[in-house]
Short mmCIF file of N, CA and C in Angstrom, two decimals:
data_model
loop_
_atom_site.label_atom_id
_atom_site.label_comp_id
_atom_site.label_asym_id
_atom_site.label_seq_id
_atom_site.Cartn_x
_atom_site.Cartn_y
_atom_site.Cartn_z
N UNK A 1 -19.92 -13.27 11.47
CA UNK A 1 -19.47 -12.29 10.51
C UNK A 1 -19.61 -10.90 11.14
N UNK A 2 -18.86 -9.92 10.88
CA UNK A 2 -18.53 -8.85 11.56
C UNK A 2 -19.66 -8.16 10.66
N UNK A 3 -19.90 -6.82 11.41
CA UNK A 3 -20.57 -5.78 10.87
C UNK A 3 -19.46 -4.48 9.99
N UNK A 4 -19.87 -3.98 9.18
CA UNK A 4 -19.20 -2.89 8.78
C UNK A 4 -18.21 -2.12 9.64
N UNK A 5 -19.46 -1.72 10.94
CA UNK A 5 -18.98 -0.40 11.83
C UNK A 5 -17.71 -1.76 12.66
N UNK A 6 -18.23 -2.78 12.56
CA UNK A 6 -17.14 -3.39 14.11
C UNK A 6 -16.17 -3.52 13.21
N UNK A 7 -15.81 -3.48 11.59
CA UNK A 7 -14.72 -4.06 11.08
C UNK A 7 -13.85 -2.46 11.26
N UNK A 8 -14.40 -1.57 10.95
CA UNK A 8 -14.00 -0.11 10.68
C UNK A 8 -13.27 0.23 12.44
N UNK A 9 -14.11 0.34 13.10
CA UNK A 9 -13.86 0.04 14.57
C UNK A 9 -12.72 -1.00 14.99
N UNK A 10 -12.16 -2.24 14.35
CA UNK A 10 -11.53 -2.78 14.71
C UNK A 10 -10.12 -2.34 14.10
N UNK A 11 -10.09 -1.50 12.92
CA UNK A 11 -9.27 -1.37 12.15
C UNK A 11 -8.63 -0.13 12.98
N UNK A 12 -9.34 0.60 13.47
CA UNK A 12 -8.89 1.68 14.05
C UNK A 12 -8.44 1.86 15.06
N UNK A 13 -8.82 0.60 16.27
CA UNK A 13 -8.49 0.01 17.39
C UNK A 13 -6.68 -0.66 17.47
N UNK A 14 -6.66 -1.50 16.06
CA UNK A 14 -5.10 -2.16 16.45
C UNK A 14 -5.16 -2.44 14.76
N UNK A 15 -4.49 -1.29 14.55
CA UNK A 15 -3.28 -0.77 13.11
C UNK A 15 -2.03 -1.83 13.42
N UNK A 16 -2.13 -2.57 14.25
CA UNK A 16 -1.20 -3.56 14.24
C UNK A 16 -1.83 -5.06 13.32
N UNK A 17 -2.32 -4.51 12.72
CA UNK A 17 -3.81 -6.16 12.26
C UNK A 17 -3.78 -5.21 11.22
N UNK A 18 -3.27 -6.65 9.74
CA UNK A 18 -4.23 -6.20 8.77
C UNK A 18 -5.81 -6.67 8.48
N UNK A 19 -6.02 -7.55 9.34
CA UNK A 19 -6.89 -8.72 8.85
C UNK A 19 -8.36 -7.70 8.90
N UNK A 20 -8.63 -7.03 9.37
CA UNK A 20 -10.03 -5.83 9.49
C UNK A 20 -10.06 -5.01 7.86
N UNK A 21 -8.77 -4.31 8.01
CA UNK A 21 -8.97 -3.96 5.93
C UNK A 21 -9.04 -4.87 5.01
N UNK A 22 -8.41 -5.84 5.64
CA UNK A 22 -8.37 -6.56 4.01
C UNK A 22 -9.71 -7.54 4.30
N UNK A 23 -10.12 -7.53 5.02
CA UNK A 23 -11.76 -7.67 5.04
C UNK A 23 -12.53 -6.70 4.23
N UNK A 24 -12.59 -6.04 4.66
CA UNK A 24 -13.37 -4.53 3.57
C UNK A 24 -12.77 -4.76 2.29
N UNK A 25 -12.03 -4.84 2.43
CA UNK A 25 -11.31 -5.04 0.62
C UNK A 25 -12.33 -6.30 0.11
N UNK A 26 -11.98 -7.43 0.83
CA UNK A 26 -12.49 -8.51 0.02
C UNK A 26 -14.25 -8.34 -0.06
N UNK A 27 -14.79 -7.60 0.76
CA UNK A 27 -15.65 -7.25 0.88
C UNK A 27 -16.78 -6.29 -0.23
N UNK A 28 -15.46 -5.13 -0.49
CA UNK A 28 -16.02 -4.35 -1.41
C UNK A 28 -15.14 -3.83 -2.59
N UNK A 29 -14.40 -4.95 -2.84
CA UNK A 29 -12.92 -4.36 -3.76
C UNK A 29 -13.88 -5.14 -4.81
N UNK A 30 -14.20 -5.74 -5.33
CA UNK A 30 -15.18 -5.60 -6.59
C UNK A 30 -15.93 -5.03 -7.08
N UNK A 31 -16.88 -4.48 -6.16
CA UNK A 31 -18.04 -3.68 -6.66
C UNK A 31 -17.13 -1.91 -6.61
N UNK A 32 -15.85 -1.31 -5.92
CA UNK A 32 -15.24 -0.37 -6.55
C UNK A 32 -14.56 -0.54 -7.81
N UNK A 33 -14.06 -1.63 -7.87
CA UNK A 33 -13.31 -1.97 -9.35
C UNK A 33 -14.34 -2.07 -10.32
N UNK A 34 -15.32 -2.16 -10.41
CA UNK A 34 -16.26 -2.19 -11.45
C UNK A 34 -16.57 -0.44 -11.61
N UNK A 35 -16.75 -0.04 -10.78
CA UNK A 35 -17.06 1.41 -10.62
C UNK A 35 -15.90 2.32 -11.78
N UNK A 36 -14.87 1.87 -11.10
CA UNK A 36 -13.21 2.28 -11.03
C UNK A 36 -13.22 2.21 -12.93
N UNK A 37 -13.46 0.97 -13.09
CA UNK A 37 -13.08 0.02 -14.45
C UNK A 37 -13.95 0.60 -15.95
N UNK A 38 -15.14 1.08 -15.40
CA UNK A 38 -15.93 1.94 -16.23
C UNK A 38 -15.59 2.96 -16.48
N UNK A 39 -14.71 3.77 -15.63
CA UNK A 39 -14.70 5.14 -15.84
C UNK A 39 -13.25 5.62 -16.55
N UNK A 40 -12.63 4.27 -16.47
CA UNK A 40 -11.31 4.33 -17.15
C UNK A 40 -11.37 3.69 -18.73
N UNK A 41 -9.84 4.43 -19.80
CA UNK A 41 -9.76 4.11 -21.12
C UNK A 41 -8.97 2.48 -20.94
N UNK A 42 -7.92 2.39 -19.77
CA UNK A 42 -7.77 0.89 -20.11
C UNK A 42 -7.94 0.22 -18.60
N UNK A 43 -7.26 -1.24 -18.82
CA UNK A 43 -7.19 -2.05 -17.79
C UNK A 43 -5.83 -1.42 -16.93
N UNK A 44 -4.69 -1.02 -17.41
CA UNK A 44 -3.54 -0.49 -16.45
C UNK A 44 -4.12 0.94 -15.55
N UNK A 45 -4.81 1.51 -16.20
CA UNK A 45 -5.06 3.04 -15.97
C UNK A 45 -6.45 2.28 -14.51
N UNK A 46 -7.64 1.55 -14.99
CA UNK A 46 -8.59 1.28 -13.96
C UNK A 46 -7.61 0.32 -12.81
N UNK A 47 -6.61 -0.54 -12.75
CA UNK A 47 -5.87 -1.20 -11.89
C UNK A 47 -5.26 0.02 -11.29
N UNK A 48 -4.52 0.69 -11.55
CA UNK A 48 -3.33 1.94 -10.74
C UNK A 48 -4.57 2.98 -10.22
N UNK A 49 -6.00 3.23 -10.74
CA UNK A 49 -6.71 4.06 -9.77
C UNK A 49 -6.96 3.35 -9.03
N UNK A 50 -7.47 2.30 -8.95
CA UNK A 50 -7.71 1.28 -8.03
C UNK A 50 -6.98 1.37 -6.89
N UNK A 51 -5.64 1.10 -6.87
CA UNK A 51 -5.42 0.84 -5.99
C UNK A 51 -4.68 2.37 -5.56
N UNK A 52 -4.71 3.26 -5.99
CA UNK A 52 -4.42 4.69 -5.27
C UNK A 52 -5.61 4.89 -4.10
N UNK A 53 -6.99 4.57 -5.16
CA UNK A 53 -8.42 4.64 -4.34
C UNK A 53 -8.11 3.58 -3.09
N UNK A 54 -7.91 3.04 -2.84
CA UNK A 54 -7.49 1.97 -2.26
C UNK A 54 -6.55 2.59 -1.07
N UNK A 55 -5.40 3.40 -1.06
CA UNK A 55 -4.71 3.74 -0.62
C UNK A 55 -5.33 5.18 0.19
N UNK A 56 -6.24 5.63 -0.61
CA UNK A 56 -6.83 6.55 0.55
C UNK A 56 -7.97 6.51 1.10
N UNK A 57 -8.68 4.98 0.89
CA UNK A 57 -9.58 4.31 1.58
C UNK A 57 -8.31 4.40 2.96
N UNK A 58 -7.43 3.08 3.16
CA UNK A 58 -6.87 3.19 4.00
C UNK A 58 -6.49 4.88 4.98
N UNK A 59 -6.31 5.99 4.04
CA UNK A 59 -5.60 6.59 5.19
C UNK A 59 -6.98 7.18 5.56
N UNK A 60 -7.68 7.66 4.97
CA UNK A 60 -9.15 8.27 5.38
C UNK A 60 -9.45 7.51 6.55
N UNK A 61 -9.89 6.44 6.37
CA UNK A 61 -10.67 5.36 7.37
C UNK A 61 -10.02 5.52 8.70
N UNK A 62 -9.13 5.77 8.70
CA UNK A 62 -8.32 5.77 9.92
C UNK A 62 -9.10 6.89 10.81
N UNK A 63 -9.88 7.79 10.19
CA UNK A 63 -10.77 8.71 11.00
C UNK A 63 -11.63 8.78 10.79
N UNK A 64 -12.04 8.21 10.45
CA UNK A 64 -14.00 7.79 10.11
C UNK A 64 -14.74 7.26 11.19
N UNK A 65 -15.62 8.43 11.05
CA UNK A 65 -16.25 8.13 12.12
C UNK A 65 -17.75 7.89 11.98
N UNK A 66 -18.12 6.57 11.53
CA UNK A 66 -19.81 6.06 11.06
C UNK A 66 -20.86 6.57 11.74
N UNK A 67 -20.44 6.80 13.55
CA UNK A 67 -21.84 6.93 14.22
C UNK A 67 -21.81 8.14 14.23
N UNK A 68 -20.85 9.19 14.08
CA UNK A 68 -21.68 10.67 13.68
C UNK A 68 -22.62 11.17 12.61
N UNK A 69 -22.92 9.51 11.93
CA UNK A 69 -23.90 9.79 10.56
C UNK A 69 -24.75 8.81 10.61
N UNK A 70 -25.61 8.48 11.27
CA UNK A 70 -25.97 6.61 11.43
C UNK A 70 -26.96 6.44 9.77
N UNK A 71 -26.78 7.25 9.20
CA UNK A 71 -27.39 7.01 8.10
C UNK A 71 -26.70 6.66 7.20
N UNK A 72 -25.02 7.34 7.43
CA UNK A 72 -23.89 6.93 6.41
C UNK A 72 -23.37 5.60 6.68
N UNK A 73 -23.23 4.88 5.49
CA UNK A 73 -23.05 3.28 5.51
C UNK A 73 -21.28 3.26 5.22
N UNK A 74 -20.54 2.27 5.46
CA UNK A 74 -19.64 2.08 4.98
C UNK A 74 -19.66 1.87 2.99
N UNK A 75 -20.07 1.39 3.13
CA UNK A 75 -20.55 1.38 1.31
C UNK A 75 -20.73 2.42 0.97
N UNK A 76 -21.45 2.69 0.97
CA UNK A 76 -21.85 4.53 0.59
C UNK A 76 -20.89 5.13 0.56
N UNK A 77 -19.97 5.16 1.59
CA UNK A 77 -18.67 6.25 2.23
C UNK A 77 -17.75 5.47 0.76
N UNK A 78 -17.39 4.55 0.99
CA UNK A 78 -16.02 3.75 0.39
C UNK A 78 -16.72 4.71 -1.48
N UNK A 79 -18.18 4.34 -1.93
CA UNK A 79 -18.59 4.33 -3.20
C UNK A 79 -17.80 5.99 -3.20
N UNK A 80 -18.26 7.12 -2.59
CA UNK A 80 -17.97 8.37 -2.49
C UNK A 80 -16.80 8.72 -2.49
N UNK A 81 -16.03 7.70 -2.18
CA UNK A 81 -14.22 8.49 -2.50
C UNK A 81 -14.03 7.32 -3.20
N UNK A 82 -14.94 6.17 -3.94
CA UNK A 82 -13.97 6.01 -5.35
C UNK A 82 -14.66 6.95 -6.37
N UNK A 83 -15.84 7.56 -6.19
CA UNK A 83 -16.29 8.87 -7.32
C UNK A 83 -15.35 9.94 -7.06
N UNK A 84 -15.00 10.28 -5.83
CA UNK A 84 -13.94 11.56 -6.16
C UNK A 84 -12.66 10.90 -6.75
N UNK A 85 -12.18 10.14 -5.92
CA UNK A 85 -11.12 10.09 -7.10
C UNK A 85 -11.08 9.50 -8.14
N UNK A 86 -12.04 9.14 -9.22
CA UNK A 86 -12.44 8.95 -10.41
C UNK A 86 -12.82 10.75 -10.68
N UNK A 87 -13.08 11.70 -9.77
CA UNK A 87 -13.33 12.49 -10.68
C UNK A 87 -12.03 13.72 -10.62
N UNK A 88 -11.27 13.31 -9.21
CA UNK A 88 -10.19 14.17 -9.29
C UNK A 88 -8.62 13.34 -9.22
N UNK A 89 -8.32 12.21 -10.24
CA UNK A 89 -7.43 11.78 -10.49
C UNK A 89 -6.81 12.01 -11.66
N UNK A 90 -6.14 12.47 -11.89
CA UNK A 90 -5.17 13.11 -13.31
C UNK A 90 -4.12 11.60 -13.86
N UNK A 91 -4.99 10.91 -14.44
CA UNK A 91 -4.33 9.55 -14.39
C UNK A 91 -3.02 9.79 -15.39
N UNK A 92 -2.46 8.91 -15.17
CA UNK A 92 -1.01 8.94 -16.51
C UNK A 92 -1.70 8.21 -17.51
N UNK A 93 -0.62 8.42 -18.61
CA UNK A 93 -1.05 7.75 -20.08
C UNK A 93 -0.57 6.05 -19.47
N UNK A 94 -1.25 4.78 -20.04
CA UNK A 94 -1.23 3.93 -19.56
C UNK A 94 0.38 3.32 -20.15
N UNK A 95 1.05 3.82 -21.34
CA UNK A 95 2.39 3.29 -21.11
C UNK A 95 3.15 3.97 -19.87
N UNK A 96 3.02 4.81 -18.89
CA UNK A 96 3.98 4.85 -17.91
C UNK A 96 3.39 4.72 -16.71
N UNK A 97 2.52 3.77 -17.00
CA UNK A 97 1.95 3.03 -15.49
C UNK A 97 2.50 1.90 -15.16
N UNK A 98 3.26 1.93 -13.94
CA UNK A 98 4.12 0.65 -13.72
C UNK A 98 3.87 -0.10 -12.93
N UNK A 99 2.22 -0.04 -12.10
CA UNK A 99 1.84 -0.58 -11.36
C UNK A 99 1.34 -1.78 -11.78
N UNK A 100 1.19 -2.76 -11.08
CA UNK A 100 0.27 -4.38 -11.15
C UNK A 100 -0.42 -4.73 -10.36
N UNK A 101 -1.35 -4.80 -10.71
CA UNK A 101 -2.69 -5.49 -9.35
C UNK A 101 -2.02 -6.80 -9.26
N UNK A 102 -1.51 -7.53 -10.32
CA UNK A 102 -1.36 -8.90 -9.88
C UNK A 102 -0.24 -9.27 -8.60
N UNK A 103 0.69 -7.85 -9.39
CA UNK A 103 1.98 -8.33 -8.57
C UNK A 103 1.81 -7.36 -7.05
N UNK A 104 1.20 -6.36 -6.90
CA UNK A 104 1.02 -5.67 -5.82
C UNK A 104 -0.43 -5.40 -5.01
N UNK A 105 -1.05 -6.31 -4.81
CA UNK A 105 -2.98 -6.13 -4.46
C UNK A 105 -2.68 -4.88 -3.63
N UNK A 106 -3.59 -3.93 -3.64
CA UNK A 106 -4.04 -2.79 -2.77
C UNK A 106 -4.09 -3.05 -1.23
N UNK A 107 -4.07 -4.06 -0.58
CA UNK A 107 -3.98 -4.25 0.77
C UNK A 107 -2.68 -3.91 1.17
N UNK A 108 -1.89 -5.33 0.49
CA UNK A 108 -0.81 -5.29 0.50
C UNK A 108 0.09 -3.80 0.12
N UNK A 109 -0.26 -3.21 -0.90
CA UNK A 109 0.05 -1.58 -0.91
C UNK A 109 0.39 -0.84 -0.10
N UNK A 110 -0.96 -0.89 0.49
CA UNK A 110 -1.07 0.28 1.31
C UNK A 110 -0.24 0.13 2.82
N UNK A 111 -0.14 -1.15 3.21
CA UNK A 111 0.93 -1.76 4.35
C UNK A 111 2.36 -1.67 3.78
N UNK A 112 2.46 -1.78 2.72
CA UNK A 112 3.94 -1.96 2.33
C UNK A 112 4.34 -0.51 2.30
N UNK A 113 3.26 0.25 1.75
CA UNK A 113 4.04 1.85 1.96
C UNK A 113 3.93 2.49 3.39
N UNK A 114 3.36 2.33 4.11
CA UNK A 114 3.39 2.63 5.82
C UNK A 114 4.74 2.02 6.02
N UNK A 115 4.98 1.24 5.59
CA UNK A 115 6.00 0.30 6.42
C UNK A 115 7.32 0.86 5.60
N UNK A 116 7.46 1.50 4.35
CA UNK A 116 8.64 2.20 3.85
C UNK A 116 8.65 3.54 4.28
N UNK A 117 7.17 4.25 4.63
CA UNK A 117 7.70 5.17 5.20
C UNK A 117 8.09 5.62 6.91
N UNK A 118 8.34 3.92 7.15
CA UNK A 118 8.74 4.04 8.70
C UNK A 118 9.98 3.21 8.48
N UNK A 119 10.79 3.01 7.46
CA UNK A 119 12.20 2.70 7.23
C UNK A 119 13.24 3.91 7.92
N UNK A 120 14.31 3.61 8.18
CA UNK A 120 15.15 4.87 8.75
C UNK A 120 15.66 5.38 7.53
N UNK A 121 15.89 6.76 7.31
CA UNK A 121 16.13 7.23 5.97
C UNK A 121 17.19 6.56 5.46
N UNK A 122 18.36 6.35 6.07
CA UNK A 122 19.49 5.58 5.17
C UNK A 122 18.92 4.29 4.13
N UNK A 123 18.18 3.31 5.08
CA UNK A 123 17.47 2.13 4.84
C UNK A 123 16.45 2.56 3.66
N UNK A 124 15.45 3.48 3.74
CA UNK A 124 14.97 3.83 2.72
C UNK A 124 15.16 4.18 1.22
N UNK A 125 16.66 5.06 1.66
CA UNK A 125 17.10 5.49 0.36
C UNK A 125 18.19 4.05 -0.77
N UNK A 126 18.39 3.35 0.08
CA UNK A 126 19.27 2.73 -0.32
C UNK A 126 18.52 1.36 -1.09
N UNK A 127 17.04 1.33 0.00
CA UNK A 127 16.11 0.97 -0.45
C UNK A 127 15.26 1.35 -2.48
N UNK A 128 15.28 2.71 -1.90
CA UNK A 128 14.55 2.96 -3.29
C UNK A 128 15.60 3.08 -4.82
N UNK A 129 16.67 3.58 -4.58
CA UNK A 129 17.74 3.26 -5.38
C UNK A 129 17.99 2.02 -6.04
N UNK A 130 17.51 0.99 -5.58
CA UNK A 130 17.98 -0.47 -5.90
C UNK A 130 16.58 -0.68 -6.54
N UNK A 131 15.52 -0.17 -6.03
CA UNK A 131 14.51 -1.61 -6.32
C UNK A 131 13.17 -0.56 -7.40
N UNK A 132 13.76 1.30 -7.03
CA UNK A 132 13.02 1.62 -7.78
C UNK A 132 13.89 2.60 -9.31
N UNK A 133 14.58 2.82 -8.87
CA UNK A 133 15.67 2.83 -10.23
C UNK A 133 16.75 2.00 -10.28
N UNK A 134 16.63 1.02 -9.91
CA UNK A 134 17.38 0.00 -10.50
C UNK A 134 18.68 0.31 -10.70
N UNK A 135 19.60 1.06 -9.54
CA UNK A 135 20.73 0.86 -9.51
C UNK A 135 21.31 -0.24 -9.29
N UNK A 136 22.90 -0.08 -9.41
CA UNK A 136 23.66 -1.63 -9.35
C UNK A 136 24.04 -0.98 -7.62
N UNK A 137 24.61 -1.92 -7.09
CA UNK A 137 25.23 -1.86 -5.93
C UNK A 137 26.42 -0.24 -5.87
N UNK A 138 27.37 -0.69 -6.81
CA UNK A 138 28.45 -0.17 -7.40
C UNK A 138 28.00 1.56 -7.44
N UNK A 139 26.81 1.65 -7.75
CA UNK A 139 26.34 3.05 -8.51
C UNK A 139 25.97 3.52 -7.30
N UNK A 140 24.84 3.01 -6.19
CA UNK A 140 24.54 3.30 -5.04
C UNK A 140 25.55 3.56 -3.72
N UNK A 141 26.98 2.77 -4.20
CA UNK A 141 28.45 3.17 -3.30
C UNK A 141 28.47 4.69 -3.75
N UNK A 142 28.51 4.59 -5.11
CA UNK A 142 29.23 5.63 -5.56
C UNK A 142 28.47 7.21 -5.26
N UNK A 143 27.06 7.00 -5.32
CA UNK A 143 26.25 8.29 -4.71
C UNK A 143 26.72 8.44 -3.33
N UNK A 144 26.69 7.01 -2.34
CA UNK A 144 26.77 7.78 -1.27
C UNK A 144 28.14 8.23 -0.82
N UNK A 145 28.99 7.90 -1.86
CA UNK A 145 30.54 8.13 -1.26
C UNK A 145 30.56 9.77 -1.73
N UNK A 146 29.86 10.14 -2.62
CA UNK A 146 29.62 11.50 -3.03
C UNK A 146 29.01 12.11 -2.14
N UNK A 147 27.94 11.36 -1.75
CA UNK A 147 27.62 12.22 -0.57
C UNK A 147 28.50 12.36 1.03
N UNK A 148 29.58 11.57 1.13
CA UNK A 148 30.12 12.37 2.14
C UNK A 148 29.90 10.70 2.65
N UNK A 149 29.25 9.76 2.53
CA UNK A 149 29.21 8.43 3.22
C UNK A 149 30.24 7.26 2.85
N UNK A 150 30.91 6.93 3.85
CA UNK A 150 32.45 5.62 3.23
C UNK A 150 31.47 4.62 2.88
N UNK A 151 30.83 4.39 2.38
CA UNK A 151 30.44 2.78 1.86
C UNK A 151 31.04 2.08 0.76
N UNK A 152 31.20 0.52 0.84
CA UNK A 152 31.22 -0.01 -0.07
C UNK A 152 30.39 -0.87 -1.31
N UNK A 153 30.29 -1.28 -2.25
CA UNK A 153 29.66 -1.83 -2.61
C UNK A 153 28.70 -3.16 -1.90
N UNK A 154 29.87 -3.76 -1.14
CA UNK A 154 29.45 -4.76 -0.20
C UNK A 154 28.84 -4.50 0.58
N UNK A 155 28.81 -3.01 1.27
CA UNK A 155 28.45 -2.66 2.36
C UNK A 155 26.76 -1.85 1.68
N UNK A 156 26.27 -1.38 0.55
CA UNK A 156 25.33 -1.59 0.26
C UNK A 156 24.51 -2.71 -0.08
N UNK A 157 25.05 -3.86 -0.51
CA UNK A 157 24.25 -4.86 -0.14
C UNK A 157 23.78 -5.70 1.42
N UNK A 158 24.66 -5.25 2.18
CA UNK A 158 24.68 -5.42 3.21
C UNK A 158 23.56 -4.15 3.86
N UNK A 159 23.60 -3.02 3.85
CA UNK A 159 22.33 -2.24 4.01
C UNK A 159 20.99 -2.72 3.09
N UNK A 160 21.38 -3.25 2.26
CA UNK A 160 20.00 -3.49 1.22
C UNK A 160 19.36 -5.28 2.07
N UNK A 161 20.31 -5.79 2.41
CA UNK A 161 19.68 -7.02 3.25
C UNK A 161 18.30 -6.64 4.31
N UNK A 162 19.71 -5.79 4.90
CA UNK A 162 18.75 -5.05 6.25
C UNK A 162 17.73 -4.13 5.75
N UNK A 163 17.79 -3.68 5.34
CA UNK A 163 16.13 -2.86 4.75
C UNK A 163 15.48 -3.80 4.30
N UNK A 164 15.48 -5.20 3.46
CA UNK A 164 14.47 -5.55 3.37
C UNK A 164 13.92 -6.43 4.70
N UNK A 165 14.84 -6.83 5.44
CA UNK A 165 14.38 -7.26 6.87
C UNK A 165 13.73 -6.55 7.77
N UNK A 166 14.01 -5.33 7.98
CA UNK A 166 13.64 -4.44 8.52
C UNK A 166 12.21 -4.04 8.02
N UNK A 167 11.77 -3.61 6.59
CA UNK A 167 10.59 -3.62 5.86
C UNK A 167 10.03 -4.75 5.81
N UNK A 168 10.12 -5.60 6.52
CA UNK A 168 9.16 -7.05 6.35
C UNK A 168 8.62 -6.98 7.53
N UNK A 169 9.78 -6.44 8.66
CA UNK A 169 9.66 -6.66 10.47
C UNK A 169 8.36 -5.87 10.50
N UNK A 170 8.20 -4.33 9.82
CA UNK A 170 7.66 -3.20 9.56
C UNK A 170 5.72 -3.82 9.35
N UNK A 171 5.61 -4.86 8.93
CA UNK A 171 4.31 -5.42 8.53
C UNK A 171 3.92 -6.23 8.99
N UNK A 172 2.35 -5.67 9.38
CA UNK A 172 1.54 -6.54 10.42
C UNK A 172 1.79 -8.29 10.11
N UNK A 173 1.89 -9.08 10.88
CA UNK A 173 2.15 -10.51 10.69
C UNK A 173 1.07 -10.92 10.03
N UNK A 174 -0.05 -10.57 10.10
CA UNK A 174 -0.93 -10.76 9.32
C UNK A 174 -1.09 -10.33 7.81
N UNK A 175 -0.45 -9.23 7.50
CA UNK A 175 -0.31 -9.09 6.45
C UNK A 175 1.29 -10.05 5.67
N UNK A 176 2.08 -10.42 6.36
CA UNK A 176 3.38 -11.28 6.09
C UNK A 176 2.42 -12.24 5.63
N UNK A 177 1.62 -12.80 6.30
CA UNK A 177 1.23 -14.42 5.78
C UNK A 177 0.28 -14.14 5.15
N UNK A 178 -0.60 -13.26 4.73
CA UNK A 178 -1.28 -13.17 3.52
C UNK A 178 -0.58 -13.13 2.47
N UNK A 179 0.11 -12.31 1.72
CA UNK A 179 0.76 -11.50 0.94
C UNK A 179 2.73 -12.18 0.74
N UNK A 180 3.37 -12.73 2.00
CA UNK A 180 4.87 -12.66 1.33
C UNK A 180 4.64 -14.82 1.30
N UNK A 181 5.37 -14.82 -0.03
CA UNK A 181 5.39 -16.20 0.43
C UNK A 181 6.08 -16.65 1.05
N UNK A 182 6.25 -17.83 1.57
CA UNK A 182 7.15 -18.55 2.63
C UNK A 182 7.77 -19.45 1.83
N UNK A 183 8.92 -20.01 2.28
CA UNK A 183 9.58 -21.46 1.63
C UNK A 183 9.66 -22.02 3.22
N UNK A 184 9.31 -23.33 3.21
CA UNK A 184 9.76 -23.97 4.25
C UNK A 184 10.52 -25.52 4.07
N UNK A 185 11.27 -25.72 4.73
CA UNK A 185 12.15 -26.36 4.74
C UNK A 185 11.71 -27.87 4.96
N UNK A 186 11.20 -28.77 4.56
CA UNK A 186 10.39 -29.90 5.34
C UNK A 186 11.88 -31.13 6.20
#
């Protein structure tokens, strides 16, 4: 079993691996969610801090540096930025929280948004149009033909293929086989 500092250390070593965070997660994603879960009015509002907290565990950690404090623990550190942001999160009212722990775990999060924001902007936008306002194909031609782009309807689904291929390519293999399911063919 790894130590704190070698998991933190490993994470920082090869960002190509999820398997080092989502260690820490499984590690200490309970005892913050309890933290998290107290300090919130519901279950949507303690799930969506969660996993924001979660999300800047990830980008923080990326420069953390344990042995300039040998007294500071990973625990300690992780407990300290889920109290700040329990104390500086301006949460939404819980009907316009659209997040799901079930359907999106915080590991998985925080890889899936690295990995959209290393989509090429076309791929991105055509991306978020479809899957986060819920345009039709038809509607997403029609913006970009406004904008000055010949596409067709076909030809946005045909960009929307490739972005999600491209956003899958985008994530550590380790995080693919945790997190996307597979069908296999027997």
């Amino acid at each position: 079993m790894k130590s704190d500092r070698d998991l933190v250390t490993l994470f920082q070593r090869y960002p190509e691996s999820g398997q080092y965070f989502a260690t820490i997660f499984c590690r200490y994603g309970q005892v913050l969610y309890t933290l998290i879960s107290a300090s919130t009015r519901s279950p949507a509002q303690a799930d969506y801090l969660f996993a924001h907290t979660w999300d800047c565990i990830y980008n923080e950690m990326r420069s953390l540096d344990l042995a300039a404090n040998p007294r500071l623990s990973l625990q300690s550190w992780l407990v300290n930025i889920a109290a700040i942001m329990i104390n500086r999160t301006n949460l939404p009212p819980t009907e316009d929280i659209q997040y799901s722990l079930a359907d999106t775990p915080p590991v998985f999060w925080c890889y899936l948004s690295q990995a959209i924001k290393l989509l090429p902007g076309n791929l991105r936008l055509v991306l978020l149009l479809s899957q986060t306002f819920h345009w039709s194909n038809t509607r997403i031609a029609a913006y970009l033909q406004a904008e000055g782009e010949p596409v067709s309807a076909n030809d946005v689904q045909n960009l929307l293929a490739k972005a999600f291929q491209t956003l899958e390519s985008l994530l550590p293999e380790d995080v693919r086989d945790i997190y996307l399911v597979r069908s296999s063919l027997a």
